[in-house]
PDB file of C-alpha atoms and ligand atoms in Angstrom:
ATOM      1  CA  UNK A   1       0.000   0.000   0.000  1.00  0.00           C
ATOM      2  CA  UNK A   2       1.193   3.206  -0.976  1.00  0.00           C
ATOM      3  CA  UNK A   3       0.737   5.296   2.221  1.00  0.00           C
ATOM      4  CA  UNK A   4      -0.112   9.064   2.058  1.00  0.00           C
ATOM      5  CA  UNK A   5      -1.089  12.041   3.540  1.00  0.00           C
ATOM      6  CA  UNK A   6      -3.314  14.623   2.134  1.00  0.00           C
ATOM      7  CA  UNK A   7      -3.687  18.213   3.930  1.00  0.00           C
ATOM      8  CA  UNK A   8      -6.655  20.638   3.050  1.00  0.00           C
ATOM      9  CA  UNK A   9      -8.186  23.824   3.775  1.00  0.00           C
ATOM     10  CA  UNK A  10     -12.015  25.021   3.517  1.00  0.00           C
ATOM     11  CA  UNK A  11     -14.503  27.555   4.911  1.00  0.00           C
ATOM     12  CA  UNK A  12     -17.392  26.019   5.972  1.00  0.00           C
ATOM     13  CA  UNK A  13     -20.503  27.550   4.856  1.00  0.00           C
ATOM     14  CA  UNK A  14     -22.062  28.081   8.159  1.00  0.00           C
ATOM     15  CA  UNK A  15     -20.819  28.445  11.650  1.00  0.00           C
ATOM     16  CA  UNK A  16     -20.577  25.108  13.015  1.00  0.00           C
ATOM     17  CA  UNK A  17     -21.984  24.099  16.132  1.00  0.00           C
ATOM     18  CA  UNK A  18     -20.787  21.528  18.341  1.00  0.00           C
ATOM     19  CA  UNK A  19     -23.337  19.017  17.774  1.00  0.00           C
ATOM     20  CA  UNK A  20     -23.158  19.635  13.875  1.00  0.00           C
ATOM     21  CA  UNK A  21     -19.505  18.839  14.059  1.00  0.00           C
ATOM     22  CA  UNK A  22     -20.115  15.626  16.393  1.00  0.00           C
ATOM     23  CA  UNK A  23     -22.339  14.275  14.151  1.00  0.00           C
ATOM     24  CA  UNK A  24     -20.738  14.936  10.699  1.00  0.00           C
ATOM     25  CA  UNK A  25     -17.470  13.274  12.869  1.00  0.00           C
ATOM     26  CA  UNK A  26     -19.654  10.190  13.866  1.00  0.00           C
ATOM     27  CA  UNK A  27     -20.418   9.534   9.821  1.00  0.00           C
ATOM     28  CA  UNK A  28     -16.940  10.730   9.350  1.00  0.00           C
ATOM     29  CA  UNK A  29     -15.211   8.235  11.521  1.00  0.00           C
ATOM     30  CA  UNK A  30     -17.120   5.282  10.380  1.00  0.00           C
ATOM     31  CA  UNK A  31     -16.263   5.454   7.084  1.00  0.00           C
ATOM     32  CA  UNK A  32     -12.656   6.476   7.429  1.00  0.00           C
ATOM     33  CA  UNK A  33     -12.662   3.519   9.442  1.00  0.00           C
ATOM     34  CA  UNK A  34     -13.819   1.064   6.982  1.00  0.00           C
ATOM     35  CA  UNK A  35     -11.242   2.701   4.587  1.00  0.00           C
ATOM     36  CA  UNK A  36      -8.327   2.487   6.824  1.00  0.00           C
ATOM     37  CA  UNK A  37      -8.336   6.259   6.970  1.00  0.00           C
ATOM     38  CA  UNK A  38      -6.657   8.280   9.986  1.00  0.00           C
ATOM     39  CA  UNK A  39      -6.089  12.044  10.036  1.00  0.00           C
ATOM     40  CA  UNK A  40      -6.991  15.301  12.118  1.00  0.00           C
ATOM     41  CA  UNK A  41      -9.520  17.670  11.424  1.00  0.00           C
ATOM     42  CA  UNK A  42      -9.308  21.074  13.052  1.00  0.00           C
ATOM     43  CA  UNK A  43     -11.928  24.111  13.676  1.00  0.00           C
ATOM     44  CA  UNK A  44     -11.889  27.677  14.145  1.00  0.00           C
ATOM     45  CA  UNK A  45     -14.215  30.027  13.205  1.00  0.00           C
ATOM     46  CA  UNK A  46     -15.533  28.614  10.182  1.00  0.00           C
ATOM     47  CA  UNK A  47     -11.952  27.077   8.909  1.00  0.00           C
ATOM     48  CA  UNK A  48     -11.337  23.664   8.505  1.00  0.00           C
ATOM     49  CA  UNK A  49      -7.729  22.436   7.912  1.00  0.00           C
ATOM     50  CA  UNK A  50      -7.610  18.732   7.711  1.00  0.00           C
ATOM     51  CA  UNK A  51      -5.102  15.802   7.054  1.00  0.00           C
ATOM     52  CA  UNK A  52      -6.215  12.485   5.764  1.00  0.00           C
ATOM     53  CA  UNK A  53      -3.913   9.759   5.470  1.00  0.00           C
ATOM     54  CA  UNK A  54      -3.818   6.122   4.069  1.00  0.00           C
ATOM     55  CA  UNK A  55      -3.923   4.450   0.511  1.00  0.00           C
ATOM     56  CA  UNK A  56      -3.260   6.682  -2.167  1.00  0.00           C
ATOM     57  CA  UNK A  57      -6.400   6.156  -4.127  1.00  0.00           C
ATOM     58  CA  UNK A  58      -8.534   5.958  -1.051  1.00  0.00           C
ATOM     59  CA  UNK A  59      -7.728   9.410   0.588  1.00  0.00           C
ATOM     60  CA  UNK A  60      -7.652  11.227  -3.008  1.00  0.00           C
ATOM     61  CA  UNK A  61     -11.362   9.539  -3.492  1.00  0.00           C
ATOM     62  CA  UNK A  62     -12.479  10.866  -0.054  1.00  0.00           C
ATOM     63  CA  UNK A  63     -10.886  14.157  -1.033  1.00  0.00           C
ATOM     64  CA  UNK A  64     -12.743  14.210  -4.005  1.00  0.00           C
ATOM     65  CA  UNK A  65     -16.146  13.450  -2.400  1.00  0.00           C
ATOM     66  CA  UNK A  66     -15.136  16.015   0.468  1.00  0.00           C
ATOM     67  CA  UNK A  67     -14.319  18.945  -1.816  1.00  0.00           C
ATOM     68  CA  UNK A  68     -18.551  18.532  -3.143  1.00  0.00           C
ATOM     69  CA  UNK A  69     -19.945  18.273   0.429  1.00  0.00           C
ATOM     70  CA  UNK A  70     -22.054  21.572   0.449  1.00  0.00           C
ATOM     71  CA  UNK A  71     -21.088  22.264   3.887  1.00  0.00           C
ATOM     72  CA  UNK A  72     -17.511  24.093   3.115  1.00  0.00           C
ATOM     73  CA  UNK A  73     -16.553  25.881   0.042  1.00  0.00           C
ATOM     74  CA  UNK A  74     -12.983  26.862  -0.859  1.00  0.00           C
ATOM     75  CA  UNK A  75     -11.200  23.848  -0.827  1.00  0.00           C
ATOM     76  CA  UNK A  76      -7.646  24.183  -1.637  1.00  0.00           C
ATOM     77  CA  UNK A  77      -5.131  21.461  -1.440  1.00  0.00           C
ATOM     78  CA  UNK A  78      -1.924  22.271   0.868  1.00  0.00           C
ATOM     79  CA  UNK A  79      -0.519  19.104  -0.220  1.00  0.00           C
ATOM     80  CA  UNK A  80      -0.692  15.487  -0.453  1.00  0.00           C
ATOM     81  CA  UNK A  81       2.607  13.201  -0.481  1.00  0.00           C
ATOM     82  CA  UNK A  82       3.762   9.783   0.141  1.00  0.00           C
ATOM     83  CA  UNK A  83       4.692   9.022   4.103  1.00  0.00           C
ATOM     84  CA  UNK A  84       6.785   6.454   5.902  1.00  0.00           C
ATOM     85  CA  UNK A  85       4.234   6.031   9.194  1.00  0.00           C
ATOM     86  CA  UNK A  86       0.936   7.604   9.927  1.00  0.00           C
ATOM     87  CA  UNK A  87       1.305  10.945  11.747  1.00  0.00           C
ATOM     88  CA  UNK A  88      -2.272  10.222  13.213  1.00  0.00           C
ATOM     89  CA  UNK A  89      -2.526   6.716  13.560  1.00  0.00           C
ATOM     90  CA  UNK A  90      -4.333   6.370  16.784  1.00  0.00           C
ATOM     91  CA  UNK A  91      -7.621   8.391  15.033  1.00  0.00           C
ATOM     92  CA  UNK A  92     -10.029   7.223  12.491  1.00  0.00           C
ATOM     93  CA  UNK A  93     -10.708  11.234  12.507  1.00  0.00           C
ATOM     94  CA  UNK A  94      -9.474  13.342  15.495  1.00  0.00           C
ATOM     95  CA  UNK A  95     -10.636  16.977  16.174  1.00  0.00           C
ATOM     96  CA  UNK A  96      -9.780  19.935  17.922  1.00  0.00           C
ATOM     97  CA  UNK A  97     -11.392  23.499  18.006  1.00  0.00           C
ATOM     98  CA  UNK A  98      -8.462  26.176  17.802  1.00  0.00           C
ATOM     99  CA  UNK A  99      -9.177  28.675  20.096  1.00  0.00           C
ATOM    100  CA  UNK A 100      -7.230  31.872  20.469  1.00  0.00           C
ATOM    101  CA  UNK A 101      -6.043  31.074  23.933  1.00  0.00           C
ATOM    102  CA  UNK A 102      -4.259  27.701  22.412  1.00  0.00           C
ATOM    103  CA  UNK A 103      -2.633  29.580  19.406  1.00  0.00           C
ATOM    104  CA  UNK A 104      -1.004  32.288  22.279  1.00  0.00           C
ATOM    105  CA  UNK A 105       1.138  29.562  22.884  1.00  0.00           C
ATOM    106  CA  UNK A 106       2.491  28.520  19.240  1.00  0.00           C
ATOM    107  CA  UNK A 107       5.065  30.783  18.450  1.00  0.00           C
ATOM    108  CA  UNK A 108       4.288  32.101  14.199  1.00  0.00           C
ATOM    109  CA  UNK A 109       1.107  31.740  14.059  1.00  0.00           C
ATOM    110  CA  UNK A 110      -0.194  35.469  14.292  1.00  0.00           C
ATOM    111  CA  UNK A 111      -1.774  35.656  11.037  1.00  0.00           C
ATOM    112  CA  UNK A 112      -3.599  32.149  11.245  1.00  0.00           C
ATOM    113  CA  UNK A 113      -5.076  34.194  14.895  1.00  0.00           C
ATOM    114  CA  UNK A 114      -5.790  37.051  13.519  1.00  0.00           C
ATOM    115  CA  UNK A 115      -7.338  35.597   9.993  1.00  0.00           C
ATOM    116  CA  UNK A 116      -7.898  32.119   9.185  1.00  0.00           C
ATOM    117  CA  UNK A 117      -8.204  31.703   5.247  1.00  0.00           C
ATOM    118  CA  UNK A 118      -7.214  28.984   2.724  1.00  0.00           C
ATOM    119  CA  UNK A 119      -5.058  31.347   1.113  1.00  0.00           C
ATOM    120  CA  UNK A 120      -2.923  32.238   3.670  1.00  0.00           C
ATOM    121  CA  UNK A 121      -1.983  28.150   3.683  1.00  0.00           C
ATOM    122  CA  UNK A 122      -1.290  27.782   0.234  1.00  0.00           C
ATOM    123  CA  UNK A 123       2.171  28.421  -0.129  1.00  0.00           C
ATOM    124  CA  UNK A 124       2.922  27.346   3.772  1.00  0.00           C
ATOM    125  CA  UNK A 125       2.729  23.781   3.599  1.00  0.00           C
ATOM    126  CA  UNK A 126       5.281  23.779   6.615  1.00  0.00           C
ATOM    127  CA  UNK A 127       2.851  25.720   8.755  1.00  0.00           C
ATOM    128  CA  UNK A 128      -0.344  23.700   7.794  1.00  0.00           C
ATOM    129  CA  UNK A 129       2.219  20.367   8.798  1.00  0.00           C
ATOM    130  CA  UNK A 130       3.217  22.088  11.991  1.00  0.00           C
ATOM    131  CA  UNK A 131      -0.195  23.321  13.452  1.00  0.00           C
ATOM    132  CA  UNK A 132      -1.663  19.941  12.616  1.00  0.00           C
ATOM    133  CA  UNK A 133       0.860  18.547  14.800  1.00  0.00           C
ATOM    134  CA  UNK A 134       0.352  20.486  17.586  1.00  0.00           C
ATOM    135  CA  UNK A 135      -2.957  18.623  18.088  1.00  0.00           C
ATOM    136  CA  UNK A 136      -2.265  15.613  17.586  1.00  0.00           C
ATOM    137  CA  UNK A 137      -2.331  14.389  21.316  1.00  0.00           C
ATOM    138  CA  UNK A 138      -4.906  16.873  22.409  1.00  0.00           C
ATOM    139  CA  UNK A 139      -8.531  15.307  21.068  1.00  0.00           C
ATOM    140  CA  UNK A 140     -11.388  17.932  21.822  1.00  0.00           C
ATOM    141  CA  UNK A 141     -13.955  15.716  20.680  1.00  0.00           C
TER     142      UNK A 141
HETATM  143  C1  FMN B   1     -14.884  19.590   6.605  1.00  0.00           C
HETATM  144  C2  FMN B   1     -15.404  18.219   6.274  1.00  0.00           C
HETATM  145  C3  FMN B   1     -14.654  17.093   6.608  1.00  0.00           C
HETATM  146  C4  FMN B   1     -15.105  15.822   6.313  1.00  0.00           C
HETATM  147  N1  FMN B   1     -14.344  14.733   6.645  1.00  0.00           N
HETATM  148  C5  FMN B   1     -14.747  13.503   6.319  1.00  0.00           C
HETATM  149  C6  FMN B   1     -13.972  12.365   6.618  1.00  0.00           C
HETATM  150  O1  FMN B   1     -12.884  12.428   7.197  1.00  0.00           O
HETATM  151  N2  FMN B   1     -14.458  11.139   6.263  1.00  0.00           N
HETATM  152  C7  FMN B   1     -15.651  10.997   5.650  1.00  0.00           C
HETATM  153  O2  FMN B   1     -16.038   9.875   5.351  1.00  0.00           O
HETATM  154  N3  FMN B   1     -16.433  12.054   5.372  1.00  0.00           N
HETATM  155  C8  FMN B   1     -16.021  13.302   5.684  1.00  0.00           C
HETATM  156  N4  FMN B   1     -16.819  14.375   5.404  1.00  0.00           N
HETATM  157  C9  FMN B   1     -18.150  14.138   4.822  1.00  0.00           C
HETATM  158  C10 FMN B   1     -18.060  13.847   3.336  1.00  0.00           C
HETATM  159  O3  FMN B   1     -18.051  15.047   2.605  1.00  0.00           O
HETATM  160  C11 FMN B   1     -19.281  12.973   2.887  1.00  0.00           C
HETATM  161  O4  FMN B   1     -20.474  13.584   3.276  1.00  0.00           O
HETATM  162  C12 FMN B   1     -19.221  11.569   3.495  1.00  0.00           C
HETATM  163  O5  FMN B   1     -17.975  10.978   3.214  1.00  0.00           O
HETATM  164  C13 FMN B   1     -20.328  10.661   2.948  1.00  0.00           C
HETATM  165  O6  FMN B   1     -20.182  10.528   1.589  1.00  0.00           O
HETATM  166  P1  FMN B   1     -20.954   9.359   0.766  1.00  0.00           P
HETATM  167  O7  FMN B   1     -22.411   9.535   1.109  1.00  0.00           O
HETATM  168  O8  FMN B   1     -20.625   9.665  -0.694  1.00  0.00           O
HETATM  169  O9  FMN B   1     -20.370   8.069   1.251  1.00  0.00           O
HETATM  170  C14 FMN B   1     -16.369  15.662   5.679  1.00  0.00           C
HETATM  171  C15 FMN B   1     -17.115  16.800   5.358  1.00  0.00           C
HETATM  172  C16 FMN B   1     -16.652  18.057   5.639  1.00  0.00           C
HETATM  173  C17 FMN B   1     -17.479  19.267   5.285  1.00  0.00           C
END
């Protein structure tokens, strides 16, 4: 299996409540399960950044069906590339809301706090890699 990770931005199209995201990350989970999918998905404001990894053809598929889903608009790939080990391997989908108060803490990422918008990822792959990482031991929900 070709293993790889894919990283994304959107707006979604409405704010997003807590129960919407639980239950879009209920359906999520499932089927990223049955895929052997892992990855993060994180929330602020109405931007989504997330990373899906696995199979080549699987995650570009899911990407695929993502990028239609009504809910978000804007979807611009960060990038997608092969990987040794999965980054995220203990979640079929994790999530964290990014709050102001946890960004105060990451040192360069002013203009994500101030302004969240796919554009300012699309020529800072680095950034996108680094501020999923952050979260990956912290689960919100
Ligand atoms: C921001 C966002 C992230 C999503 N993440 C996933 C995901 O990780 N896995 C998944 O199966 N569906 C995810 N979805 C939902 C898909 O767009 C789609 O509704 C779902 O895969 C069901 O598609 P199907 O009915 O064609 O099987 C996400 C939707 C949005 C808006």
């Amino acid at each position: 299996m070709s293993l790889h990770c894919l990283v994304y931005v959107s707006l979604a199209n409405q704010e997003m409540s807590d129960d919407h995201l639980k239950s879009m990350l209920q359906k999520a989970r499932a089927k990223n399960e049955t895929l052997d999918i892992t990855g993060m998905l994180l929330y602020r404001d109405g931007f989504f950044m997330q990373a899906l990894e696995g199979a080549l053809k699987d995650i570009e598929a899911l990407f695929d069906t993502i990028s239609k889903d009504a809910r978000h608009r804007d979807v611009l790939l960060v990038y997608k590339k092969p990987i040794k080990e999965r980054g995220f391997e203990k979640w079929t989908m994790g999530f964290n809301k990014v709050d102001s108060k946890t960004l105060e803490c990451l040192d360069g990422f002013c203009d994500f706090m101030a302004r969240p918008t796919p554009e300012f990822f699309k020529y800072r792959a680095s950034e996108a890699e680094a501020l999923l990482d952050e979260f990956k031991h912290q689960i919100f929900f």
